[in-house]
Amino acid sequence: MNPVLEPLFRTVRATHPKADLRLIERAYDVAAYHHRDQKRKSGDPYITHPLAVATILAELGTDDETLCAALLHDTVEDTAYSLDELRADFGDTIGSLVDGVTKLDKVKFGDAAQAETVRKMVVAMSRDIRVLIIKLADRLHNMRTMRYLPEHKRHQKSREVLEIFAPLAHRLGMNTIKWELEDLAFAMLYPKRYDEIARMVSERAPRRDLFLQEVIEKVHGDLREAKIRAVVKGRPKHYYSVYQKMIARDVAFDDIYDLVGIRVLVDSVRDCYAALGTIHARWNPVPGRFKDYIAMPKFNMYQSLHTTVIGPEGKPVELQIRTHAMHHRAEYGVAAHWKYKEEVGAPGPTGKVKPGSDMAWLRQLLDWQKETSDPGEFLESLRFDLSVSEVYVFTPKGQVIALPEGATPVDFAYAVHTEVGHRCIGARVNGRLVPLESRLGNGDTVEIFTSKSPDAGPSRDWLKFVKSGRARNKIRQWFSKERRETAIEAGKEAIGRAMRKQGLPLQRLMSGEALLALARDLRYPDVSALYAAVGEGHIAAQAVVQKLVASIGGVDSAEEDIAETSLPTRLRGRPRGGGGAGVVVAGDADVWVRLSKCCTPVPGDEIVGFVTRGHGVSVHRADCTNVQQLKSQPDRLVEVSWSPSDDSVFLVAIQVEALDRPRLLSDVTRTLSDQHVNILSASVTTSRDRVAISKFTFEMGDPKHLGHVLKAVRSIQGVFDVYRVSGAGS
């Protein structure tokens, strides 16, 4: 036997004792022969990649056909070995698997192309689920060796992982793959956030481990006394899942990290419930936190009892109780089916999922694919569907319909049929009339009333509360067919109104070029599409105006533009030279100088001067975004140089990026005060992904002090980046 294959075979013997090792060795020999002259970006022989993919799949317990296909998955695409030769050598099943993986690999990635790839995946999945399992293992190994790729490629592939592959692994119940993919992509995309969470986790680890050990010993002792055989262990915390919980539950890191996770593995379903009773006898359960996924399994075949109890020291403890078979399936998902083929809903001999199994979700995706023509829209529906939990409700005839958590009767109506959704005028839940925006709960029976009027149609307000991608897409489609011209006019009027309210230069800002550039930035093909989007409520007029103003350098710059395009006026009694600003104008030391707020220059920056009409000379950093526009009037540019005096004061703008938590702002402002800087303005925005972005503008006498200020702010807990920005408004 080839010694290179020994680690793989050791794993195969442990997870799949009846596998045909000779067949796997033959597949390896063929792959090694055809890849013999190829190298990976790392410089390793190419065969190391298929071998690593096969090893990942062997750990999941997949069958020998899948392992052979994994070893051969790149041969047809990257070598002279043809699919017909492969079919002749290894049979139709392995040939079809390799063909399925090859088709997924051939598609070029871009936004629309990415959606097409997902569609092809779905089609491939529906024919044989093992194609997707190979693809997930392939992507996992690529992520492990991603450091050899250029940065833009790393970011693109990591984004695909978080948006497509990890959620699909979750849908297939393959949690070990999902967790590792998420952590690798998270570290690649947001290294500073990842490092900050890793640092916070490691700081608290020793204290937490002691507490964990105490809880495990008590649970173990109670179960032994009750004569229940069990394995009790702590659940690992994955960095990305910690970060996701901070976002989803909107709580600080400490509140999540103090939550200890325990896993209890027992021999039978009866023991699961007995163990639950034993644990609840010692510690009080937290109301509303008990979930029975054994009686009601999740969509991806996941089964377990979940409970949260108030443990020692009054700290909450999360417990998952399950059998060893359930645990195997929770870790490896659909891949585990090959070990437990006798179970209902396992794949048949071809690997195809039997009708009526837990994989009904795949059929639902296929239905969507047929009815959604725009690939981008399909992808949005898929992403949305992958990111939410579900509720199960009944039709009056008892048919079960799965909807996203928080779904409403309108979502239900569209799930039944598009026309039922369009004509929906009322709903009855459990025999009582309810508003259309009310949330549905598990087990509700829903009845929809429809209008017979030929003019019946959905309401725009529905978009504010529907939760399912299908309902949202159908409502949008209905409106996009309606009067587009009206929407364009309404949008134009709304933008104009928002500008007049702020007293901004309408003519300059609504010039074709500025708006067209903004429309393209926001992914609209032209200005009309941008107006229509505002008119239809897809984007707020105020947001468009803010982006327009930002694109020309902030409100100050827009106002400066007004000043610079207005009639020349006499300089009104400002007998001040450039001393206070610390800048002198070549040839005239007595000109009034002001440091521009759009880029806040400080000594050491390369600067240019611009003669404004009525406002002396404004000084900009040479790399300021507005300088390009000013260069169109070269006769008004003047040479300026730094000449700071003891009483010169400079404005500095910094941006602080941190994982959001209580008292973050007060900690940052206190640190800035300790550094003896005078804060003039502060703004904080918190994004949906729990990142707080704070901007501070402050006065400093000595710009050399800035490095110490940045270092002090960086040391605050949760802060993962701090840097000087080109302006207070940028």
mmCIF file of C-alpha atoms in Angstrom, residues 2 20 22 49 61 71 107 192 204 277 296-297 312 347 399 406 410 417 503 626 650:
data_model
loop_
_atom_site.group_PDB
_atom_site.id
_atom_site.type_symbol
_atom_site.label_atom_id
_atom_site.label_comp_id
_atom_site.label_asym_id
_atom_site.label_seq_id
_atom_site.Cartn_x
_atom_site.Cartn_y
_atom_site.Cartn_z
ATOM 1 C CA ASN A 2 1.164 3.540 -0.779
ATOM 2 C CA ASP A 20 -13.398 -0.550 -0.685
ATOM 3 C CA ARG A 22 -8.495 -0.848 -3.273
ATOM 4 C CA HIS A 49 -5.268 19.129 -2.338
ATOM 5 C CA GLY A 61 -17.788 9.134 7.481
ATOM 6 C CA LEU A 71 -9.621 12.359 -5.129
ATOM 7 C CA VAL A 107 -18.707 28.975 -13.272
ATOM 8 C CA LYS A 192 -8.815 43.096 13.508
ATOM 9 C CA ARG A 204 -11.211 35.378 30.455
ATOM 10 C CA GLY A 277 -35.014 15.846 34.898
ATOM 11 C CA MET A 296 -39.555 18.218 16.836
ATOM 12 C CA PRO A 297 -36.235 17.942 14.904
ATOM 13 C CA PRO A 312 -23.457 28.038 40.612
ATOM 14 C CA PRO A 347 -30.130 8.519 1.071
ATOM 15 C CA GLN A 399 -50.823 20.987 5.676
ATOM 16 C CA GLY A 406 -41.415 36.489 12.762
ATOM 17 C CA VAL A 410 -48.973 37.860 4.329
ATOM 18 C CA HIS A 417 -49.731 30.844 -3.867
ATOM 19 C CA GLY A 503 -30.353 74.826 2.006
ATOM 20 C CA ASN A 626 -11.669 68.392 -3.158
ATOM 21 C CA PHE A 650 -4.768 72.359 14.794
#
